[in-house]
Each structure stands twice: as C-alpha cells, then as structure tokens.
Amino acid sequence: MPIVAVPVADWFLPPHIHLAHLLVIPLALAAAFTDTRRTAVTALLALAALVVAGAERQTLTTENVLVQTLSLVLFSALLLIATRLREQHQRQLAIVRQVSEAAQSVLLRPLPRRAGAISLASTYVAAETEARIGGDLYALVRAPGATRLIIGDARGKGLGAIADIETVLGAFRFNAHRHATLSGLASALESDVRWDLGQAHRGDLDEWPGERFVTAAVLEIPDDQPCAHLISFGHLPPLLLHGGHVTPLDVSAPAPPLGLGTLTETEYTPLTFRFTPGDRLVLCTDGVTEARDRLGSFYPLLERVTAWADQRPDALVRRIGADLRAHTGGPLADDMALIVLQREGARVPARISENRWVS
C-alpha cells in the first residue's frame, strides 16, 4: 500500500527529503472512487503514516510536522464531506433512474416474440444517454382474428418527445381492438391524437400551427389470410422480403402524419399485399436509414437487408443492429426503432379480400 511505503521510505531517505506530502494521493483516490467508510479508513492510515514518519525522524513535535498533520486532518475532513455528498447524490440518482425506467417500461412495452400468425423481434436505441426511450415508438395489439402493429417517429427526438409518444401509444392501444377495419382504426387514431396534441395549445385546434406530429405505419396481419394491410401516416415504407427479393412497400397516397389529418381531405385506404408463410417484413424509423458514417454516407438498409434476406427475425435484428453500430462508429445521433416480423407456416386459405396486391 502506498501509505505504508511513505514511512518506510522516509527511514532510508536523507533527513532533508520528506515524502509525507504524497499521502494526499491515496486519500484523494479513495474519496473519488470509494465510499465514505473506506475514505475514512484511508484518512486514518494516512495520519498514522505521517505520525510514524515524524517519530522515526524525531520531528513529531516540530512546527513543520504539526502543520502537515493539521493540513492532512482538514483535507481529510473536506474529502469526507465531499464523499458523503456524492453518495447522497448517487442514491438520489439511482432512485430517479429506477422510477424513470419503470415509467418507460410501462410506456414502451416489450413486443412479444409471437403474436397470432407471426413471430417477431425488435430493438430500440435512444439517442440520449441513459434513456431507454426517446422519440420513436412501437406497439402491438391482438385484435379479433388479427395482429395490429404500429411503428412511429415523433417530431424531434429524445426525452422531449415522450409526451407525444404517450399520446400515440395510448390512442393506438385504446382503439386497436375496438374497430373492425384498419381504416376505422386509422381514423380514430388520427382523431384522438389530434385532440390530445391540441390540448397543449389550450384546446384551440383552429389556432394550432401543427408544430407537433408523428409519422407512423399501422399494420394489420390477419391470422387466416395470406396477406397484410398497411396504412402509412407519412412513415418510411416497410420492406417486404419474399422469395429472396426485397420490395419497399411504397404507399402512393400516404395519409398526413398523425396530428395533421385535418389539414387535408384524407381517406384511410389500406394497401393490401401478399404476406405468405416464410415472408418477412422489416419496419424501422429514420434513425436507421439516416444514420451516417464518418464520411456522411447514409446507412444502406435496403442493400444490407437484400444480402441477409434469408435470416429469421431475431438474427436479422441482431445483424442489422451490429452493422449499424459499425457503420456509425459511435453512438447514434437519433433514436432508432427496428422490427422484423415473419409469417409462420400455418396453413391459410388462398382466398382473401384485397385492396391492392404487391407481388
């Protein structure tokens, strides 16, 4: 121990060389990296070492050693106070973090690995350090005979967008099993989100400038039909993986982002596409597609997914996540949500009602 080394070294050094001032180093390190009890023990050992060194040289009662002893006592007291305050702050921070994590877990519930006719995997990375959620969202609800899923991205990022995220998730979970059609769900979702966001502007929707909105994609996957239905609220097109090919599901006339629906005449007509056993869907937010490397190049999601089109959801999510981190070479600049789902091999009837086919 360095503290013990001080009086031992003083025994062999010439009388004009003193190492007592080095005792503050282990004391400062103890205060910085350990608790109050260990800091107090280190301070007592340092004082004992100083006394032993003074006794060895028969200078214990000299003014120099007395000043050194008093200085070490005062320095130890200040460090103990600082260490105690740091521990109290850390305990308060731990309580706040536990409450925050509990609230975030309730708000953004983990997606199940299986729902109805699909299996799925997901990942979420918040841009802000220590945060579990930010400005992106996803949720899944089992409706009668179908699975309904939403993924979205609030205007802005990080913790400042959590209120808008709560609004959309609450509206989706409330309405997802109450409407027989996806169009009805979309209309109710826009109405509820528009009303809730408008309350932030004193409830006057006519004067609300539409500064807050959420892009989203809402999916419905029937249990007994080899298809899926999609309504886009200005969100990124999902990628359909079928037969080794990757097809972006571009919606020709997407609805405005949630919260802006009354600005235009909107008909919520879903895009219907084939979704047969073995097919996969990749849904993400722009935290994935707009992630840049050191040269400013965007992450080539379509190219990467094409190369990995044969992988199951969990493996594909892990592969994309690892490749995205390698692409950016550091933390993400924006929140990121990624979901991969796959239609499983249960037999489904060949006849379906369709709005439009994507082959």
Tab-separated table of C-alpha atoms in Angstrom:
chain	number	residue	atom	x	y	z
A	1	MET	CA	0.000	0.000	0.000
A	2	PRO	CA	1.377	3.458	-0.917
A	3	ILE	CA	0.520	4.795	2.540
A	4	VAL	CA	2.748	2.228	4.247
A	5	ALA	CA	5.528	2.965	1.779
A	6	VAL	CA	5.833	6.592	2.953
A	7	PRO	CA	7.221	5.954	6.485
A	8	VAL	CA	9.282	3.019	5.199
A	9	ALA	CA	10.889	5.187	2.519
A	10	ASP	CA	11.462	8.038	4.980
A	11	TRP	CA	13.500	5.665	7.138
A	12	PHE	CA	16.054	5.256	4.345
A	13	LEU	CA	15.989	8.728	2.781
A	14	PRO	CA	18.247	11.624	3.813
A	15	PRO	CA	16.837	13.944	6.511
A	16	HIS	CA	16.195	16.783	4.055
A	17	ILE	CA	13.928	14.637	1.830
A	18	HIS	CA	10.339	14.102	3.034
A	19	LEU	CA	7.537	12.145	1.312
A	20	ALA	CA	4.713	12.996	3.688
A	21	HIS	CA	3.046	15.224	1.102
A	22	LEU	CA	2.435	12.132	-1.075
A	23	LEU	CA	-0.096	10.846	1.488
A	24	VAL	CA	-2.764	13.050	-0.060
A	25	ILE	CA	-2.692	10.997	-3.288
A	26	PRO	CA	-4.208	7.720	-1.971
A	27	LEU	CA	-6.594	9.793	0.149
A	28	ALA	CA	-7.854	11.709	-2.879
A	29	LEU	CA	-8.181	8.487	-4.898
A	30	ALA	CA	-10.174	6.860	-2.103
A	31	ALA	CA	-12.530	9.834	-1.950
A	32	ALA	CA	-13.019	9.770	-5.730
A	33	PHE	CA	-13.638	6.066	-6.204
A	34	THR	CA	-14.776	4.535	-2.893
A	35	ASP	CA	-17.381	5.200	-0.211
A	36	THR	CA	-17.238	7.276	2.964
A	37	ARG	CA	-16.172	4.399	5.196
A	38	ARG	CA	-13.182	3.443	3.043
A	39	THR	CA	-12.220	7.098	2.701
A	40	ALA	CA	-12.279	7.480	6.487
A	41	VAL	CA	-10.089	4.390	6.928
A	42	THR	CA	-7.644	5.722	4.331
A	43	ALA	CA	-7.521	9.095	6.140
A	44	LEU	CA	-6.730	7.392	9.461
A	45	LEU	CA	-3.993	5.323	7.843
A	46	ALA	CA	-2.530	8.429	6.232
A	47	LEU	CA	-2.468	10.236	9.582
A	48	ALA	CA	-0.871	7.200	11.230
A	49	ALA	CA	1.779	7.078	8.497
A	50	LEU	CA	2.537	10.768	8.998
A	51	VAL	CA	2.896	10.263	12.754
A	52	VAL	CA	5.172	7.248	12.259
A	53	ALA	CA	7.342	9.144	9.783
A	54	GLY	CA	7.666	12.060	12.228
A	55	ALA	CA	8.519	9.732	15.088
A	56	GLU	CA	11.206	7.999	13.013
A	57	ARG	CA	12.922	11.321	12.367
A	58	GLN	CA	12.216	12.603	15.907
A	59	THR	CA	10.433	15.614	14.407
A	60	LEU	CA	6.921	14.798	15.553
A	61	THR	CA	6.594	17.961	17.656
A	62	THR	CA	8.199	20.339	15.178
A	63	GLU	CA	6.182	23.081	13.556
A	64	ASN	CA	6.624	21.508	10.120
A	65	VAL	CA	5.124	18.157	11.116
A	66	LEU	CA	2.372	19.774	13.167
A	67	VAL	CA	1.349	21.912	10.193
A	68	GLN	CA	1.436	18.864	7.938
A	69	THR	CA	-0.721	16.920	10.403
A	70	LEU	CA	-3.265	19.734	10.729
A	71	SER	CA	-3.389	20.172	6.958
A	72	LEU	CA	-3.951	16.456	6.450
A	73	VAL	CA	-6.755	16.441	9.046
A	74	LEU	CA	-8.515	19.375	7.367
A	75	PHE	CA	-8.017	17.880	3.911
A	76	SER	CA	-9.426	14.548	5.108
A	77	ALA	CA	-12.460	16.253	6.627
A	78	LEU	CA	-13.218	18.100	3.381
A	79	LEU	CA	-12.870	14.907	1.354
A	80	LEU	CA	-15.154	13.016	3.743
A	81	ILE	CA	-17.810	15.720	3.388
A	82	ALA	CA	-17.481	15.656	-0.408
A	83	THR	CA	-17.654	11.853	-0.457
A	84	ARG	CA	-20.747	11.869	1.726
A	85	LEU	CA	-22.478	14.385	-0.557
A	86	ARG	CA	-21.509	12.334	-3.622
A	87	GLU	CA	-23.003	9.190	-2.093
A	88	GLN	CA	-26.268	11.010	-1.300
A	89	HIS	CA	-26.428	12.322	-4.850
A	90	GLN	CA	-25.788	8.845	-6.252
A	91	ARG	CA	-28.565	7.354	-4.122
A	92	GLN	CA	-30.996	10.039	-5.275
A	93	LEU	CA	-29.942	9.485	-8.880
A	94	ALA	CA	-30.426	5.728	-8.530
A	95	ILE	CA	-33.974	6.254	-7.213
A	96	VAL	CA	-34.790	8.650	-10.050
A	97	ARG	CA	-33.357	6.196	-12.586
A	98	GLN	CA	-35.434	3.335	-11.156
A	99	VAL	CA	-38.611	5.413	-11.353
A	100	SER	CA	-37.738	6.539	-14.884
A	101	GLU	CA	-37.036	3.004	-16.058
A	102	ALA	CA	-40.284	1.751	-14.541
A	103	ALA	CA	-42.262	4.524	-16.254
A	104	GLN	CA	-40.525	3.942	-19.579
A	105	SER	CA	-41.128	0.191	-19.375
A	106	VAL	CA	-44.850	0.807	-18.886
A	107	LEU	CA	-44.952	3.308	-21.761
A	108	LEU	CA	-42.958	1.281	-24.284
A	109	ARG	CA	-43.858	-2.311	-23.510
A	110	PRO	CA	-41.620	-5.042	-24.931
A	111	LEU	CA	-43.041	-6.722	-28.010
A	112	PRO	CA	-43.864	-10.440	-27.726
A	113	ARG	CA	-41.849	-12.974	-29.696
A	114	ARG	CA	-45.032	-14.490	-31.139
A	115	ALA	CA	-48.431	-12.956	-31.876
A	116	GLY	CA	-51.092	-14.763	-33.846
A	117	ALA	CA	-49.633	-15.972	-37.138
A	118	ILE	CA	-46.372	-14.041	-36.865
A	119	SER	CA	-43.108	-14.229	-34.959
A	120	LEU	CA	-41.126	-11.095	-34.443
A	121	ALA	CA	-38.029	-9.466	-32.982
A	122	SER	CA	-37.296	-5.849	-32.223
A	123	THR	CA	-34.715	-3.435	-30.875
A	124	TYR	CA	-34.837	0.145	-29.664
A	125	VAL	CA	-31.943	2.528	-29.063
A	126	ALA	CA	-32.495	6.018	-27.642
A	127	ALA	CA	-30.134	8.750	-28.740
A	128	GLU	CA	-29.924	10.302	-25.276
A	129	THR	CA	-27.515	8.649	-22.851
A	130	GLU	CA	-29.113	6.608	-20.051
A	131	ALA	CA	-32.569	6.851	-21.662
A	132	ARG	CA	-34.485	3.726	-22.629
A	133	ILE	CA	-36.904	5.510	-24.936
A	134	GLY	CA	-36.903	8.705	-26.929
A	135	GLY	CA	-38.842	9.996	-29.897
A	136	ASP	CA	-39.675	6.652	-31.557
A	137	LEU	CA	-42.472	4.246	-30.709
A	138	TYR	CA	-43.911	0.836	-31.410
A	139	ALA	CA	-46.733	-1.254	-30.011
A	140	LEU	CA	-48.626	-4.446	-30.794
A	141	VAL	CA	-52.233	-5.339	-30.016
A	142	ARG	CA	-54.085	-8.578	-30.653
A	143	ALA	CA	-57.459	-7.822	-32.255
A	144	PRO	CA	-60.112	-10.450	-33.061
A	145	GLY	CA	-58.564	-12.685	-35.727
A	146	ALA	CA	-55.621	-10.381	-36.448
A	147	THR	CA	-52.478	-8.764	-35.123
A	148	ARG	CA	-52.196	-4.985	-35.330
A	149	LEU	CA	-48.882	-3.186	-35.047
A	150	ILE	CA	-47.739	0.432	-35.097
A	151	ILE	CA	-44.286	1.937	-35.502
A	152	GLY	CA	-43.737	5.679	-35.477
A	153	ASP	CA	-41.426	8.632	-35.090
A	154	ALA	CA	-42.366	11.857	-33.284
A	155	ARG	CA	-41.181	15.231	-34.493
A	156	GLY	CA	-37.990	15.937	-32.616
A	157	LYS	CA	-36.027	13.362	-30.697
A	158	GLY	CA	-35.049	12.243	-27.248
A	159	LEU	CA	-36.886	12.744	-23.984
A	160	GLY	CA	-38.634	15.894	-25.184
A	161	ALA	CA	-40.857	13.811	-27.477
A	162	ILE	CA	-42.058	11.361	-24.814
A	163	ALA	CA	-45.361	13.200	-24.249
A	164	ASP	CA	-46.252	12.797	-27.940
A	165	ILE	CA	-45.196	9.152	-27.819
A	166	GLU	CA	-47.511	8.541	-24.864
A	167	THR	CA	-50.372	10.182	-26.756
A	168	VAL	CA	-49.992	7.969	-29.824
A	169	LEU	CA	-49.408	4.740	-27.913
A	170	GLY	CA	-52.383	5.366	-25.658
A	171	ALA	CA	-54.665	6.102	-28.622
A	172	PHE	CA	-53.467	3.020	-30.503
A	173	ARG	CA	-53.886	0.633	-27.584
A	174	PHE	CA	-57.334	2.023	-26.824
A	175	ASN	CA	-58.630	1.809	-30.398
A	176	ALA	CA	-56.779	-1.166	-31.912
A	177	HIS	CA	-59.288	-3.808	-30.786
A	178	ARG	CA	-62.392	-1.614	-30.985
A	179	HIS	CA	-62.590	-1.135	-34.771
A	180	ALA	CA	-63.380	-3.876	-37.243
A	181	THR	CA	-61.433	-2.297	-40.112
A	182	LEU	CA	-57.969	-0.803	-40.347
A	183	SER	CA	-59.486	2.305	-41.918
A	184	GLY	CA	-61.691	2.804	-38.875
A	185	LEU	CA	-58.713	2.378	-36.589
A	186	ALA	CA	-56.693	4.911	-38.597
A	187	SER	CA	-59.484	7.480	-38.473
A	188	ALA	CA	-59.948	7.072	-34.716
A	189	LEU	CA	-56.202	7.206	-34.163
A	190	GLU	CA	-55.872	10.489	-36.036
A	191	SER	CA	-58.868	11.985	-34.254
A	192	ASP	CA	-57.629	11.060	-30.773
A	193	VAL	CA	-54.044	12.121	-31.413
A	194	ARG	CA	-55.159	15.392	-32.974
A	195	TRP	CA	-57.369	16.175	-29.977
A	196	ASP	CA	-54.730	15.262	-27.407
A	197	LEU	CA	-51.909	17.187	-29.074
A	198	GLY	CA	-54.226	20.153	-29.459
A	199	GLN	CA	-54.674	20.355	-25.680
A	200	ALA	CA	-51.088	21.548	-25.442
A	201	HIS	CA	-52.282	24.641	-27.333
A	202	ARG	CA	-55.136	25.409	-24.911
A	203	GLY	CA	-57.511	23.225	-26.885
A	204	ASP	CA	-57.864	25.702	-29.763
A	205	LEU	CA	-57.337	23.475	-32.793
A	206	ASP	CA	-58.037	26.327	-35.233
A	207	GLU	CA	-55.017	28.253	-33.976
A	208	TRP	CA	-52.765	25.260	-33.514
A	209	PRO	CA	-49.949	25.561	-36.103
A	210	GLY	CA	-49.286	21.831	-36.330
A	211	GLU	CA	-45.855	22.008	-34.758
A	212	ARG	CA	-46.229	18.566	-33.178
A	213	PHE	CA	-46.932	15.473	-35.212
A	214	VAL	CA	-45.937	11.831	-35.511
A	215	THR	CA	-45.201	9.818	-38.639
A	216	ALA	CA	-46.385	6.224	-38.324
A	217	ALA	CA	-47.107	2.992	-40.132
A	218	VAL	CA	-50.036	0.848	-38.969
A	219	LEU	CA	-50.183	-2.816	-39.977
A	220	GLU	CA	-52.874	-5.444	-39.736
A	221	ILE	CA	-51.969	-9.105	-40.278
A	222	PRO	CA	-54.968	-11.475	-40.373
A	223	ASP	CA	-54.499	-14.880	-38.800
A	224	ASP	CA	-56.302	-16.790	-41.573
A	225	GLN	CA	-55.460	-14.856	-44.759
A	226	PRO	CA	-52.108	-14.811	-46.613
A	227	CYS	CA	-51.968	-11.022	-46.715
A	228	ALA	CA	-51.362	-7.903	-44.652
A	229	HIS	CA	-52.800	-4.403	-44.720
A	230	LEU	CA	-50.826	-1.185	-44.323
A	231	ILE	CA	-51.767	2.444	-43.725
A	232	SER	CA	-48.908	4.930	-43.749
A	233	PHE	CA	-49.050	8.262	-41.968
A	234	GLY	CA	-46.069	9.644	-43.871
A	235	HIS	CA	-43.725	6.984	-42.474
A	236	LEU	CA	-40.856	5.102	-44.108
A	237	PRO	CA	-42.089	2.237	-46.321
A	238	PRO	CA	-41.674	-1.211	-44.760
A	239	LEU	CA	-39.508	-3.697	-46.633
A	240	LEU	CA	-41.167	-6.945	-47.755
A	241	LEU	CA	-38.857	-9.958	-48.023
A	242	HIS	CA	-40.377	-12.585	-50.306
A	243	GLY	CA	-38.602	-15.323	-52.251
A	244	GLY	CA	-35.178	-13.766	-51.774
A	245	HIS	CA	-36.349	-10.385	-53.104
A	246	VAL	CA	-36.797	-7.173	-51.117
A	247	THR	CA	-39.646	-4.813	-52.056
A	248	PRO	CA	-40.252	-1.422	-50.413
A	249	LEU	CA	-43.988	-1.091	-49.759
A	250	ASP	CA	-44.407	2.427	-51.078
A	251	VAL	CA	-47.874	3.831	-50.496
A	252	SER	CA	-48.917	6.001	-53.458
A	253	ALA	CA	-51.077	8.343	-51.368
A	254	PRO	CA	-49.987	8.212	-47.726
A	255	ALA	CA	-52.032	9.949	-45.068
A	256	PRO	CA	-50.567	13.031	-43.373
A	257	PRO	CA	-48.628	12.421	-40.170
A	258	LEU	CA	-50.738	11.882	-37.077
A	259	GLY	CA	-51.878	15.228	-35.761
A	260	LEU	CA	-52.124	16.859	-39.200
A	261	GLY	CA	-55.053	14.903	-40.623
A	262	THR	CA	-57.492	17.803	-40.679
A	263	LEU	CA	-55.214	19.882	-42.867
A	264	THR	CA	-56.241	17.837	-45.927
A	265	GLU	CA	-59.110	15.626	-47.049
A	266	THR	CA	-57.917	12.184	-46.025
A	267	GLU	CA	-59.280	8.755	-46.894
A	268	TYR	CA	-57.640	5.960	-44.992
A	269	THR	CA	-57.490	3.265	-47.668
A	270	PRO	CA	-55.086	0.463	-46.740
A	271	LEU	CA	-52.534	-1.033	-49.073
A	272	THR	CA	-53.059	-4.811	-49.156
A	273	PHE	CA	-50.148	-7.057	-50.115
A	274	ARG	CA	-49.342	-10.749	-50.146
A	275	PHE	CA	-47.810	-11.950	-46.918
A	276	THR	CA	-47.428	-15.710	-47.066
A	277	PRO	CA	-45.681	-18.191	-44.769
A	278	GLY	CA	-41.941	-17.513	-44.715
A	279	ASP	CA	-42.294	-13.883	-45.790
A	280	ARG	CA	-40.763	-11.205	-43.576
A	281	LEU	CA	-41.325	-7.505	-43.028
A	282	VAL	CA	-38.708	-5.012	-41.880
A	283	LEU	CA	-40.046	-1.856	-40.237
A	284	CYS	CA	-37.846	0.920	-38.894
A	285	THR	CA	-37.618	4.621	-38.123
A	286	ASP	CA	-35.331	7.122	-39.804
A	287	GLY	CA	-32.775	6.656	-37.039
A	288	VAL	CA	-31.746	3.601	-39.067
A	289	THR	CA	-31.895	4.908	-42.624
A	290	GLU	CA	-30.421	8.324	-41.799
A	291	ALA	CA	-27.538	7.069	-39.659
A	292	ARG	CA	-24.306	8.382	-41.173
A	293	ASP	CA	-20.750	7.147	-41.184
A	294	ARG	CA	-17.713	9.397	-40.740
A	295	LEU	CA	-17.899	10.438	-44.389
A	296	GLY	CA	-21.554	11.425	-44.119
A	297	SER	CA	-22.975	8.459	-46.056
A	298	PHE	CA	-26.381	7.133	-45.015
A	299	TYR	CA	-26.782	3.567	-43.819
A	300	PRO	CA	-27.697	1.367	-46.853
A	301	LEU	CA	-30.539	-0.581	-45.241
A	302	LEU	CA	-32.047	-1.899	-48.494
A	303	GLU	CA	-28.683	-3.238	-49.649
A	304	ARG	CA	-27.953	-4.873	-46.310
A	305	VAL	CA	-31.383	-6.477	-45.998
A	306	THR	CA	-31.125	-7.861	-49.544
A	307	ALA	CA	-27.913	-9.655	-48.564
A	308	TRP	CA	-29.481	-11.067	-45.377
A	309	ALA	CA	-32.969	-11.829	-46.709
A	310	ASP	CA	-32.884	-15.480	-45.604
A	311	GLN	CA	-32.381	-14.788	-41.891
A	312	ARG	CA	-35.061	-15.141	-39.255
A	313	PRO	CA	-36.310	-12.083	-37.327
A	314	ASP	CA	-34.073	-12.355	-34.261
A	315	ALA	CA	-30.930	-12.999	-36.300
A	316	LEU	CA	-31.775	-10.229	-38.766
A	317	VAL	CA	-32.368	-7.685	-35.994
A	318	ARG	CA	-29.037	-8.563	-34.382
A	319	ARG	CA	-27.217	-8.402	-37.723
A	320	ILE	CA	-28.665	-5.013	-38.665
A	321	GLY	CA	-28.020	-3.606	-35.182
A	322	ALA	CA	-24.377	-4.687	-35.175
A	323	ASP	CA	-23.842	-3.467	-38.740
A	324	LEU	CA	-25.457	-0.119	-37.921
A	325	ARG	CA	-23.106	0.407	-34.984
A	326	ALA	CA	-20.138	-0.471	-37.183
A	327	HIS	CA	-21.391	1.961	-39.840
A	328	THR	CA	-21.671	4.932	-37.474
A	329	GLY	CA	-18.549	4.077	-35.491
A	330	GLY	CA	-20.134	5.554	-32.359
A	331	PRO	CA	-23.435	6.464	-30.700
A	332	LEU	CA	-26.462	7.174	-32.861
A	333	ALA	CA	-27.423	10.790	-33.491
A	334	ASP	CA	-31.146	9.952	-33.489
A	335	ASP	CA	-33.479	7.492	-31.796
A	336	MET	CA	-33.829	4.176	-33.588
A	337	ALA	CA	-36.552	1.515	-33.623
A	338	LEU	CA	-36.360	-1.663	-35.699
A	339	ILE	CA	-38.872	-4.516	-36.009
A	340	VAL	CA	-38.657	-7.666	-38.128
A	341	LEU	CA	-41.657	-9.964	-38.308
A	342	GLN	CA	-42.282	-13.212	-40.172
A	343	ARG	CA	-45.425	-15.041	-41.196
A	344	GLU	CA	-45.203	-18.537	-39.829
A	345	GLY	CA	-46.107	-21.711	-41.700
A	346	ALA	CA	-49.659	-22.334	-40.569
A	347	ARG	CA	-51.998	-23.095	-43.465
A	348	VAL	CA	-54.148	-20.148	-44.515
A	349	PRO	CA	-56.945	-20.036	-47.092
A	350	ALA	CA	-55.957	-18.862	-50.557
A	351	ARG	CA	-58.965	-16.576	-50.976
A	352	ILE	CA	-58.703	-13.110	-49.478
A	353	SER	CA	-60.316	-9.728	-49.883
A	354	GLU	CA	-57.821	-7.296	-51.315
A	355	ASN	CA	-57.414	-3.574	-51.940
A	356	ARG	CA	-54.200	-3.882	-53.894
A	357	TRP	CA	-51.575	-6.536	-54.430
A	358	VAL	CA	-47.824	-6.098	-54.199
A	359	SER	CA	-46.033	-9.037	-55.770
